Structure formats: C-alpha cells, structure tokens
mmCIF file with all atom_site columns, C-alpha atoms and ligand atoms in Angstrom:
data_model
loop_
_atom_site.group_PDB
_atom_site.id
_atom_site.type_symbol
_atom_site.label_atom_id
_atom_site.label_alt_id
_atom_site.label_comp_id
_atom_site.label_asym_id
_atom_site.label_entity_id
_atom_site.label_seq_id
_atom_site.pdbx_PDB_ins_code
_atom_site.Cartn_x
_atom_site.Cartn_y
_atom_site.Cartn_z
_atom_site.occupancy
_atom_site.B_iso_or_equiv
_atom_site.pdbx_formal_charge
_atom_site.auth_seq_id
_atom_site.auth_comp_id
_atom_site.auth_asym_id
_atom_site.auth_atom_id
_atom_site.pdbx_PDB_model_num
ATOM   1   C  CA  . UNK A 1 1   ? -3.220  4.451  13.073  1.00 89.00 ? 1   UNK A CA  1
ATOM   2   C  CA  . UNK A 1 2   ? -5.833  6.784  14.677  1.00 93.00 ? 2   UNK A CA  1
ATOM   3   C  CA  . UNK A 1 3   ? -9.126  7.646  12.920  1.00 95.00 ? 3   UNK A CA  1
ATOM   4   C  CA  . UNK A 1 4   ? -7.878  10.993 12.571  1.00 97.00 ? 4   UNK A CA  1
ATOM   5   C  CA  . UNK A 1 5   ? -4.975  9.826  10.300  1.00 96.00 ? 5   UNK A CA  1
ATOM   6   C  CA  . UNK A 1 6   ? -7.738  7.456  8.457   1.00 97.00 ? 6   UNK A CA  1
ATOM   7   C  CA  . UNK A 1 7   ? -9.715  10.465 7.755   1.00 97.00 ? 7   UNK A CA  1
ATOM   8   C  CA  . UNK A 1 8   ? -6.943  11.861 6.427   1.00 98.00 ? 8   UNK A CA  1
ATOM   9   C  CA  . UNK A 1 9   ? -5.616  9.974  3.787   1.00 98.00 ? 9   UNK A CA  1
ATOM   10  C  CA  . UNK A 1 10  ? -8.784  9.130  2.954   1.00 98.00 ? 10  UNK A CA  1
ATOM   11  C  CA  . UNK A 1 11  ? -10.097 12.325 2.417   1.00 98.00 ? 11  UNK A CA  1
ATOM   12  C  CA  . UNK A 1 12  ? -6.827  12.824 0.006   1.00 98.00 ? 12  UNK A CA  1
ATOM   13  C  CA  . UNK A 1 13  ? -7.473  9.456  -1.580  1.00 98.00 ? 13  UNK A CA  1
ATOM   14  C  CA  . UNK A 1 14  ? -11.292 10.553 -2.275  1.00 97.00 ? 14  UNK A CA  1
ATOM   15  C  CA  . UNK A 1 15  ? -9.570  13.888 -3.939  1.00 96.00 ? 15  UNK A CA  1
ATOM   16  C  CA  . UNK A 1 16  ? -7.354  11.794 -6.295  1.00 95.00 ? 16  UNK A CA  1
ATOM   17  C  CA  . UNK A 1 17  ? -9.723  9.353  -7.511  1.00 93.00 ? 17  UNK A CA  1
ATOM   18  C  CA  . UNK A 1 18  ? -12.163 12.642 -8.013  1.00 92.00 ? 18  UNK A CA  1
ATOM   19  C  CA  . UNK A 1 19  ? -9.276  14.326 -9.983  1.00 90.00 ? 19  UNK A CA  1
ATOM   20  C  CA  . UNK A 1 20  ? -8.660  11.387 -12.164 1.00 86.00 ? 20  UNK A CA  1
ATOM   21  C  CA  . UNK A 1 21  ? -12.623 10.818 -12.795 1.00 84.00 ? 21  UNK A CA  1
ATOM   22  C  CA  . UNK A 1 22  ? -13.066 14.393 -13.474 1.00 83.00 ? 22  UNK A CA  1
ATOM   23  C  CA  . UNK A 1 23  ? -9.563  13.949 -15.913 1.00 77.00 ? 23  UNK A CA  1
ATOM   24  C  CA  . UNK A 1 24  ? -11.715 11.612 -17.880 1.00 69.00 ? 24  UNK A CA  1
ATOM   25  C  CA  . UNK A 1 25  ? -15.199 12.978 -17.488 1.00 65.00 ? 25  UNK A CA  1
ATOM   26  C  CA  . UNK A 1 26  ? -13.671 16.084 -19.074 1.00 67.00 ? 26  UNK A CA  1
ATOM   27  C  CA  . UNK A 1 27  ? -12.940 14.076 -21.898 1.00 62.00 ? 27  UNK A CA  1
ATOM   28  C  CA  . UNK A 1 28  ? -16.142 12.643 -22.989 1.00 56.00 ? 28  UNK A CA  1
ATOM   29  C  CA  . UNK A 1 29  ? -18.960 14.301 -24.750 1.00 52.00 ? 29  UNK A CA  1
ATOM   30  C  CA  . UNK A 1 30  ? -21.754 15.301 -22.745 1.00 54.00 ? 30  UNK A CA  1
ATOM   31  C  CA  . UNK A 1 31  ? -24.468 13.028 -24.917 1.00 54.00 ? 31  UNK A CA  1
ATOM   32  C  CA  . UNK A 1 32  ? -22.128 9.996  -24.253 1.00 53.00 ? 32  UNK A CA  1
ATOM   33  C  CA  . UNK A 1 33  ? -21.088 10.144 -20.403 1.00 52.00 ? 33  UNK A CA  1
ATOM   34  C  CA  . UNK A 1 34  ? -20.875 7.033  -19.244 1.00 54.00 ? 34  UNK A CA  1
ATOM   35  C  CA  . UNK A 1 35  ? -20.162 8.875  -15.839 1.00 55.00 ? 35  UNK A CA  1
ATOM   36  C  CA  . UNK A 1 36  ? -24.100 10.147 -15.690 1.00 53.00 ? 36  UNK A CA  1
ATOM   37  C  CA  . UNK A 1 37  ? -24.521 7.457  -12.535 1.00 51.00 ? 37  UNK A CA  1
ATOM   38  C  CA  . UNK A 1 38  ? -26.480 8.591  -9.350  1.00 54.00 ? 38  UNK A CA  1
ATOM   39  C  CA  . UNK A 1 39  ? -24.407 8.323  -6.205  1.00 58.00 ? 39  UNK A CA  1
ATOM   40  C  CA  . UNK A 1 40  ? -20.792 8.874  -5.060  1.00 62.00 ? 40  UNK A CA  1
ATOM   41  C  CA  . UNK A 1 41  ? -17.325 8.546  -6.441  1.00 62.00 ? 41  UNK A CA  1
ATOM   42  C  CA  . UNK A 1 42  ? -17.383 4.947  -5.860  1.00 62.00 ? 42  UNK A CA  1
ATOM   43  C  CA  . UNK A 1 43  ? -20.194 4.256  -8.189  1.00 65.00 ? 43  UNK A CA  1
ATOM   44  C  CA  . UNK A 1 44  ? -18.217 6.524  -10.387 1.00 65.00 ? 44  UNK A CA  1
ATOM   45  C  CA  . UNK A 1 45  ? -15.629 4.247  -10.208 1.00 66.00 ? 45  UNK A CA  1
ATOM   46  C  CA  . UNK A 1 46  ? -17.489 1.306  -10.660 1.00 64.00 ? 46  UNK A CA  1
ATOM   47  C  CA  . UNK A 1 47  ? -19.063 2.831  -13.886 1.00 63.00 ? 47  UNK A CA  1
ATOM   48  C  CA  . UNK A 1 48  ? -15.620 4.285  -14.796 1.00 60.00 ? 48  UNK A CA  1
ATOM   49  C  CA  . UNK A 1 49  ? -14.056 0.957  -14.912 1.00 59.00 ? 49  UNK A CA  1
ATOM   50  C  CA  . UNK A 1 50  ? -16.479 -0.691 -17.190 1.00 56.00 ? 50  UNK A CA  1
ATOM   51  C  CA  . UNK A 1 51  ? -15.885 1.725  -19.889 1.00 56.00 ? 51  UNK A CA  1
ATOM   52  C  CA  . UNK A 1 52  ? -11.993 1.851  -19.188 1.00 51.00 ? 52  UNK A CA  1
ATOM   53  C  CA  . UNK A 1 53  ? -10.900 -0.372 -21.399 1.00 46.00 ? 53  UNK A CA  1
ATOM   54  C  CA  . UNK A 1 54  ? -12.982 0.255  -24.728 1.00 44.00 ? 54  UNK A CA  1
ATOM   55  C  CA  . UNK A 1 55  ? -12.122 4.127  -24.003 1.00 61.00 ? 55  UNK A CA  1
ATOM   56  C  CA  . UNK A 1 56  ? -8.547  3.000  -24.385 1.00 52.00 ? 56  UNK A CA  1
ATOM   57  C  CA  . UNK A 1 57  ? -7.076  5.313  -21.173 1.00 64.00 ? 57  UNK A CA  1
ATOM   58  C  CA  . UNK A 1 58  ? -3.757  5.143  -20.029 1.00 78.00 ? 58  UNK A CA  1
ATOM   59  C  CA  . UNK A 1 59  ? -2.619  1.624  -18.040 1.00 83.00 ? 59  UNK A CA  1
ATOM   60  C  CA  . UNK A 1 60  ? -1.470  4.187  -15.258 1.00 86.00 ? 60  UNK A CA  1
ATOM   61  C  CA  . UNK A 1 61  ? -4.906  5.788  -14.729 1.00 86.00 ? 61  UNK A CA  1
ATOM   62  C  CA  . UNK A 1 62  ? -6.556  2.541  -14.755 1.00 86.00 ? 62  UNK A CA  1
ATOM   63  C  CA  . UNK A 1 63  ? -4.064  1.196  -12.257 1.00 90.00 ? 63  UNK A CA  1
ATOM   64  C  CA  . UNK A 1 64  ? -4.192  4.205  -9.855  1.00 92.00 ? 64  UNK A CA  1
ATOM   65  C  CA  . UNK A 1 65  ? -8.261  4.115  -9.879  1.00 92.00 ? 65  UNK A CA  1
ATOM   66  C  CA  . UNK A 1 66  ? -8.104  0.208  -8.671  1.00 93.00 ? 66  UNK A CA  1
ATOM   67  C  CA  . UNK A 1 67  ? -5.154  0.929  -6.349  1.00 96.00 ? 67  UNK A CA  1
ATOM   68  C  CA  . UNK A 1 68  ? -7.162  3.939  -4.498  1.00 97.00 ? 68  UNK A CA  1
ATOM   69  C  CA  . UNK A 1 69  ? -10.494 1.867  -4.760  1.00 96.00 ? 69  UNK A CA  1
ATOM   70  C  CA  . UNK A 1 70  ? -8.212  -0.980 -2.769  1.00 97.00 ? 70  UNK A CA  1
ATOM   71  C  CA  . UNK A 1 71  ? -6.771  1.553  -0.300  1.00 98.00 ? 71  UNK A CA  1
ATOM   72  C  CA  . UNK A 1 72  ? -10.410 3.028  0.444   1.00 97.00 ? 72  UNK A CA  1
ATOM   73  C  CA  . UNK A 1 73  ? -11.540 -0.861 0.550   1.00 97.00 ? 73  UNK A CA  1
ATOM   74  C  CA  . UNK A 1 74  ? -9.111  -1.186 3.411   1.00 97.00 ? 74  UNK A CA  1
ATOM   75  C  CA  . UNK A 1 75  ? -9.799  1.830  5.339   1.00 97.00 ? 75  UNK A CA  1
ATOM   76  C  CA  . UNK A 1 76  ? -13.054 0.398  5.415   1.00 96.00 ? 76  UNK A CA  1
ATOM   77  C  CA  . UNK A 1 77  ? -11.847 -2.769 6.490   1.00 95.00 ? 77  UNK A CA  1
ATOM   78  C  CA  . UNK A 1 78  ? -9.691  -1.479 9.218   1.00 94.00 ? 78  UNK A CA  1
ATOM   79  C  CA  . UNK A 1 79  ? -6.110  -2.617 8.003   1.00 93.00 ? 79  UNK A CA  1
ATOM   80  C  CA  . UNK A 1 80  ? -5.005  0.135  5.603   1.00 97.00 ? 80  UNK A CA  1
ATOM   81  C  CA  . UNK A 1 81  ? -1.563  1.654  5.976   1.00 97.00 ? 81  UNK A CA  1
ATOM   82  C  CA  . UNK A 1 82  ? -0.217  -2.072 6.807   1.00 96.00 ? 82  UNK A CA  1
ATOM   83  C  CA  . UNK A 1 83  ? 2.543   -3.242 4.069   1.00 96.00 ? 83  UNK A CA  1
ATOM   84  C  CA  . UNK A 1 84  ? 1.370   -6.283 2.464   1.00 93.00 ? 84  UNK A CA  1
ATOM   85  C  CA  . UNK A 1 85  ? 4.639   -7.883 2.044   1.00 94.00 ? 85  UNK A CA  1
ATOM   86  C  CA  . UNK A 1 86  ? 5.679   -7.968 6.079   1.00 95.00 ? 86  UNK A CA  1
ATOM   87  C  CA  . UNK A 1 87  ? 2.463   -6.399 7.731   1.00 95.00 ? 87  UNK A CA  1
ATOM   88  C  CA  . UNK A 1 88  ? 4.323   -3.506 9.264   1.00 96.00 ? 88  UNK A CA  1
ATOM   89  C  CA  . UNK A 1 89  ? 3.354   -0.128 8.991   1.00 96.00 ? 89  UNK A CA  1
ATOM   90  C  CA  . UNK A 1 90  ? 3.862   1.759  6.099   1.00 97.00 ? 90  UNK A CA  1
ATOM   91  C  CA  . UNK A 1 91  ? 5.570   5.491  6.931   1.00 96.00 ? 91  UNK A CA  1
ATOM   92  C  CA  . UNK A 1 92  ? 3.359   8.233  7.137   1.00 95.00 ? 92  UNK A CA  1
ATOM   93  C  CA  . UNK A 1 93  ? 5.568   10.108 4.661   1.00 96.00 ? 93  UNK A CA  1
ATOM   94  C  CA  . UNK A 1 94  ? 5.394   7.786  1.795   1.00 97.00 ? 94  UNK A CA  1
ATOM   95  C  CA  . UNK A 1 95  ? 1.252   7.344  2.815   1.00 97.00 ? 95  UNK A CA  1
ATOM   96  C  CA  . UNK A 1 96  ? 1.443   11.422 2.176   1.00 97.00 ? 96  UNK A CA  1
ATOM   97  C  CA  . UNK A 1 97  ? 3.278   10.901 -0.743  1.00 96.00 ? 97  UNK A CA  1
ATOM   98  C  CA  . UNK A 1 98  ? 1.485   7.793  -2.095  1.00 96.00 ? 98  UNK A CA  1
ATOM   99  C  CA  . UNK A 1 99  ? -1.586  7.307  -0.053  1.00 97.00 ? 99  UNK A CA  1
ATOM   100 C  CA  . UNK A 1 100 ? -2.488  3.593  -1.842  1.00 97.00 ? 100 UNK A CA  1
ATOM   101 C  CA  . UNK A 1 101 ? 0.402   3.080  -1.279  1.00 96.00 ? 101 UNK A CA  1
ATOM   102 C  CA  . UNK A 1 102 ? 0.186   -1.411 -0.480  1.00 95.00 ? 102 UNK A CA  1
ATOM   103 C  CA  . UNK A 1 103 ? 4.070   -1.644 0.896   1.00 95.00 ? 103 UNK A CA  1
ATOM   104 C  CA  . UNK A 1 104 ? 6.645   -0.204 2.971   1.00 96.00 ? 104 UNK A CA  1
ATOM   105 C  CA  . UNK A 1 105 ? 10.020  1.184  1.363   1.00 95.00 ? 105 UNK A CA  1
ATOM   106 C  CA  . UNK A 1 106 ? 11.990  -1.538 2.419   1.00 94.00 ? 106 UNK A CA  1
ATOM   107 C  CA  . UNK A 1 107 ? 9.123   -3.989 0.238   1.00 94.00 ? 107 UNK A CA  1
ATOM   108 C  CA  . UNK A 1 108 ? 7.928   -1.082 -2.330  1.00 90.00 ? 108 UNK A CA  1
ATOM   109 C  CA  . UNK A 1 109 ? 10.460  -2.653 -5.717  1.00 76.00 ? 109 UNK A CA  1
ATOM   110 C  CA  . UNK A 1 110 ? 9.552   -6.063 -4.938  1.00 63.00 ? 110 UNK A CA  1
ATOM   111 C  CA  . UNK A 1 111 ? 6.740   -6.145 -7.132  1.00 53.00 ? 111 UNK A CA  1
ATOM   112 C  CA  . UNK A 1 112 ? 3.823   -6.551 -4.708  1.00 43.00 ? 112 UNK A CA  1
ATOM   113 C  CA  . UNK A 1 113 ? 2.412   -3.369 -5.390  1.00 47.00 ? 113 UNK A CA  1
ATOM   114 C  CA  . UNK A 1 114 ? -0.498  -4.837 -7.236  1.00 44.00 ? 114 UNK A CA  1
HETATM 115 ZN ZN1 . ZN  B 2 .   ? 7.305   -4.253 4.141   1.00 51.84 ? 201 ZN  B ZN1 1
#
C-alpha cells in the first residue's frame, strides 16, 4: 500500500473516531466531561474508554472506537490493510467502505473481526 493510500484511510479513520467522540461528547454535560483531556483524539480515546462502560454506550460504539484505535495502531506499525485471517490484502473498496476493517471478504463472517 503506498503512503498516499495510508494517509488516506487514515485521515477517514481519524474523522470517524472524531464523529463518534463528538456523538458522545455531545451527550455529556459540560460540568461532567470526562472528554476535558489535553491532546489529540487518541487521548480522547483513551479517556473515552475509561468512562465507556459506567456511561452505559452502545456495544457497537465501543467496538468501533477499539477497532479504529487498532487500525490506526497498525498504520503506525506498517501492516494495516493486511487480513488477519490469511495476510493478504484487504480490497481497497471494502477499506473505503470499512476502513478498520481486520479481514478480507473471503475471511470477513469467520468471526476474526475482533
Ligand atoms: Zn483473508
């Protein structure tokens, strides 16, 4: 994949994880934001993740977050847009579609999306 690409999806994973922070932001009173953290989205994340669970969100958003922190773990890494279940490369339309996305098609209902 060239760097170009890598910019790419990660600049659309960054605007997903913002869009599901900012979901959840919206939804907590100012004098309790949890969210108030110095830094970038990651730290957001981070913070985001601790509260999670007591703030009782949806299983889905709490999935996505930790599949997009993965996916921008492995940009960072150098082996995003590999399918974990036979190492080949995931297509570029289901990346567009689903960009932490962890499997091919051929692999993506066996269960090793996690
Ligand atoms: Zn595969």
């Amino acid at each position: 994949m060239t760097q170009e690409k890598l910019n790419h999806y990660e600049q659309k994973l960054l605007a997903l994880q913002e869009e599901i922070l900012s979901n959840i932001i919206g939804e907590t009173s100012d004098e309790e934001n949890p969210f108030q953290v110095d830094g970038d989205l990651a730290d957001k994340a981070e913070a985001f993740s601790s509260v999670a669970i007591s703030e009782g969100l949806s299983t889905t958003q709490k999935e996505t977050l930790e599949l997009i922190r993965k996916a921008l773990q492995r940009i960072k890494n150098g082996n995003y847009g590999k399918c974990m279940a036979c190492g080949a490369d995931i297509e570029s339309d289901r990346l567009e579609a689903i960009p932490y996305a962890e499997t091919c098609k051929k692999h993506m209902s066996e269960g090793r999306f996690k």
